[in-house]
Structure formats: C-alpha cells, structure tokens
Short mmCIF file of C-alpha atoms in Angstrom, two decimals:
data_model
loop_
_atom_site.label_atom_id
_atom_site.label_comp_id
_atom_site.label_asym_id
_atom_site.label_seq_id
_atom_site.Cartn_x
_atom_site.Cartn_y
_atom_site.Cartn_z
CA MET A 1 0.29 0.28 0.25
CA ARG A 2 1.59 3.21 -1.14
CA ILE A 3 1.06 6.35 1.16
CA PRO A 4 0.22 9.65 -0.72
CA LEU A 5 2.72 12.14 0.25
CA GLY A 6 1.80 14.50 -2.71
CA SER A 7 4.30 16.37 -4.31
CA PRO A 8 7.75 17.69 -3.21
CA LEU A 9 6.31 21.28 -2.85
CA GLN A 10 3.68 20.26 -0.78
CA LEU A 11 5.86 18.20 1.79
CA LEU A 12 8.45 21.20 1.94
CA LEU A 13 5.33 23.64 2.41
CA LEU A 14 4.16 21.41 5.11
CA VAL A 15 7.72 20.57 6.89
CA CYS A 16 8.22 24.89 6.79
CA SER A 17 4.70 25.08 8.40
CA PHE A 18 5.58 22.70 11.38
CA ALA A 19 8.72 23.97 11.86
CA LEU A 20 7.04 27.99 11.80
CA ALA A 21 4.62 26.63 14.48
CA VAL A 22 7.12 24.61 16.23
CA TYR A 23 8.96 28.15 16.62
CA ALA A 24 6.10 30.30 17.95
CA GLY A 25 5.46 27.81 20.10
CA VAL A 26 9.36 27.80 21.53
CA GLN A 27 8.73 31.53 21.61
CA LEU A 28 5.58 31.90 23.07
CA LEU A 29 6.28 29.16 25.68
CA ALA A 30 10.06 30.88 26.86
CA GLY A 31 8.46 33.33 29.03
CA ASP A 32 5.41 32.48 31.44
CA TRP A 33 4.73 28.39 30.21
CA PHE A 34 2.51 27.98 33.22
CA GLY A 35 0.56 30.65 32.69
CA ILE A 36 -0.22 30.68 29.21
CA ALA A 37 -0.64 26.75 29.30
CA MET A 38 -3.12 27.35 31.94
CA TRP A 39 -4.53 30.49 29.57
CA PHE A 40 -4.83 28.02 27.04
CA VAL A 41 -6.68 25.00 28.99
CA GLY A 42 -9.40 27.82 30.19
CA ALA A 43 -9.87 29.69 26.97
CA ALA A 44 -10.89 25.46 25.70
CA VAL A 45 -13.15 25.06 29.01
CA LEU A 46 -14.96 28.02 28.81
CA HIS A 47 -15.18 27.62 24.72
CA ASP A 48 -16.43 24.01 24.96
CA LEU A 49 -18.37 24.14 28.90
CA VAL A 50 -19.86 27.53 28.35
CA LEU A 51 -19.87 29.30 24.89
CA LEU A 52 -20.49 26.63 23.02
CA PRO A 53 -23.89 25.49 24.34
CA LEU A 54 -24.97 29.34 24.58
CA TYR A 55 -24.52 30.01 20.88
CA ALA A 56 -25.85 26.58 20.04
CA ALA A 57 -28.99 27.07 22.07
CA ALA A 58 -29.37 30.87 20.34
CA ASP A 59 -28.62 29.10 16.85
CA ARG A 60 -31.22 26.19 17.62
CA ALA A 61 -33.67 29.23 18.58
CA LEU A 62 -32.88 30.86 15.43
CA VAL A 63 -33.41 28.38 12.99
CA ARG A 64 -36.93 27.02 14.54
CA THR A 65 -38.10 31.34 14.20
CA ALA A 66 -36.61 31.80 10.68
CA GLY A 67 -36.79 28.20 9.35
CA ARG A 68 -34.61 27.80 5.99
CA HIS A 69 -33.69 31.61 5.78
CA VAL A 70 -31.55 31.22 8.39
CA LEU A 71 -28.26 31.62 6.85
CA TYR A 72 -29.23 35.03 6.01
CA VAL A 73 -28.48 36.11 9.42
CA ARG A 74 -26.32 33.14 10.54
CA VAL A 75 -23.24 34.23 8.42
CA PRO A 76 -23.19 37.67 9.07
CA ALA A 77 -23.39 37.28 12.75
CA ALA A 78 -20.77 34.58 12.24
CA LEU A 79 -18.44 37.56 10.66
CA SER A 80 -19.39 39.93 12.87
CA LEU A 81 -18.82 38.16 16.08
CA LEU A 82 -15.27 36.69 14.53
CA LEU A 83 -14.55 40.33 13.88
CA LEU A 84 -15.35 41.06 17.67
CA LEU A 85 -13.57 38.35 18.82
CA VAL A 86 -10.33 39.51 16.96
CA TRP A 87 -10.45 43.00 17.61
CA PHE A 88 -12.04 43.06 20.98
CA PRO A 89 -9.32 44.59 23.33
CA LEU A 90 -9.29 47.79 20.55
CA ILE A 91 -12.95 48.08 20.46
CA SER A 92 -13.56 47.92 24.03
CA GLY A 93 -10.32 49.94 24.71
CA GLN A 94 -8.21 47.77 26.83
CA VAL A 95 -5.16 48.12 24.96
CA ALA A 96 -5.04 51.47 23.44
CA ASP A 97 -2.34 53.29 25.23
CA ARG A 98 -0.33 49.94 24.23
CA TYR A 99 -1.66 49.86 20.31
CA ALA A 100 -1.13 53.52 20.38
CA SER A 101 2.59 53.44 21.70
CA ALA A 102 4.00 50.43 19.50
CA THR A 103 2.00 51.45 15.88
CA GLY A 104 1.80 55.46 16.50
CA LEU A 105 -1.67 55.17 15.50
CA SER A 106 -4.55 56.51 17.03
CA PRO A 107 -6.41 53.52 18.73
CA ASP A 108 -9.90 55.64 18.17
CA GLY A 109 -12.40 54.43 15.75
CA PHE A 110 -12.52 50.59 16.29
CA LEU A 111 -15.90 50.26 17.94
CA ALA A 112 -17.23 52.59 15.47
CA ARG A 113 -15.36 50.85 12.42
CA TRP A 114 -17.09 47.20 13.48
CA LEU A 115 -20.02 48.95 13.88
CA LEU A 116 -20.29 49.61 10.22
CA VAL A 117 -18.87 46.62 9.16
CA THR A 118 -21.48 44.87 11.24
CA ALA A 119 -24.13 46.98 9.55
CA VAL A 120 -22.69 46.25 6.20
CA LEU A 121 -22.27 42.29 6.29
CA PHE A 122 -26.42 42.62 7.72
CA GLY A 123 -27.22 44.82 5.13
CA GLY A 124 -25.89 42.95 2.21
CA SER A 125 -27.12 39.63 3.69
CA ALA A 126 -30.38 41.57 3.48
CA VAL A 127 -30.18 42.44 0.01
CA VAL A 128 -29.16 39.06 -0.96
CA PHE A 129 -32.43 37.67 0.86
CA VAL A 130 -34.66 40.18 -1.13
CA VAL A 131 -33.39 39.78 -4.29
CA ARG A 132 -33.42 35.98 -3.87
CA ARG A 133 -36.69 36.10 -2.57
CA ARG A 134 -38.27 38.10 -5.29
CA GLY A 135 -37.10 35.31 -7.49
CA ALA A 136 -34.62 37.46 -9.38
CA GLY A 137 -36.27 37.72 -12.63
CA PRO A 138 -37.28 35.28 -15.64
CA VAL A 139 -34.01 32.85 -14.92
CA ALA A 140 -35.37 32.26 -11.15
CA ARG A 141 -38.51 31.47 -12.56
CA ARG A 142 -37.60 29.19 -15.53
CA ARG A 143 -35.26 27.66 -12.82
CA ALA A 144 -38.34 27.26 -10.96
CA THR A 145 -40.29 25.80 -13.32
CA LYS A 146 -37.33 23.14 -14.39
CA ASP A 147 -37.27 22.44 -10.47
CA ARG A 148 -41.25 21.64 -10.29
CA PRO A 149 -42.51 18.11 -10.61
CA PRO A 150 -44.65 17.42 -13.67
CA ALA A 151 -48.39 17.09 -13.18
CA VAL A 152 -49.77 14.61 -12.50
CA HIS A 153 -52.90 13.82 -15.32
#
C-alpha cells in the first residue's frame, strides 16, 4: 500500500509550516509557560462548556423562528462575532495605550468601524435575501419551473 504524500513542493511547505509552528510555540512558551498553558486550557474549557452551549441554543432558536432563511442571519452574525473576537481589546479600549505606543496610530474608531462593518454585513445579507425572495427575474422563474415535478394527469 502506497501512502499518498503529495508533490515535493507540498511536502516542503508542510515541513516549513511545522517548523514555523514549533518556533512560534517555543517563543511563546519561553516566558511564563505555565500561565500560557493555563490560559489555553481555560479558553478551551470556557469555549466548550459555556460558549458552545450558548451559541448552539441561540442558533436553535434562530432556526425555529427563521426556518430555512437562517443563513441570511447566521453568516453575517458569525463574521461580525469573529471580527469582534479578533479586535475586542481595541474595540473595548483595554490596550489603547499599548497600541498607540507600539504603532504610533490612534486607537480611536475601532468600535465605530466594527459597527459599520457589521451593518454592511447584515445590510448585504438583507439585499441578497430580498433579491432571492423576489425571484431575481425570469431566470429564477425558469429554474423554478424546471425544478417543479411534472403534474399528475
């Protein structure tokens, strides 16, 4: 039995990515390794035992109320929450001084930009929903006619 290894370029990229991950791990754990390990364990436990049941329950409630149109809310909400997770320290202002001293840029405006991006995501999703709900013209009507089962005579 032959193990599929891929091309030499794929193997080289895989080895390089593992080497970079090991280097990053060594640099990360060089300081307070116990505190960092506890942070990772705590984050995993918090996610799996608290956050996952919360957003699973919210998703079930959304599916019950919105039915099959849930993707028009689920996708922009997921993207918005991901952006909030990534930029939360700057949105909340917790690291504003460190950000300003490290980059020389003003930390102001992250909350307004996140809210604007969230509004654009939900607005775009609403536009797509309305366009698809109206049938988007003759092409969609033709497609719906083709997909309809033949009438019983």
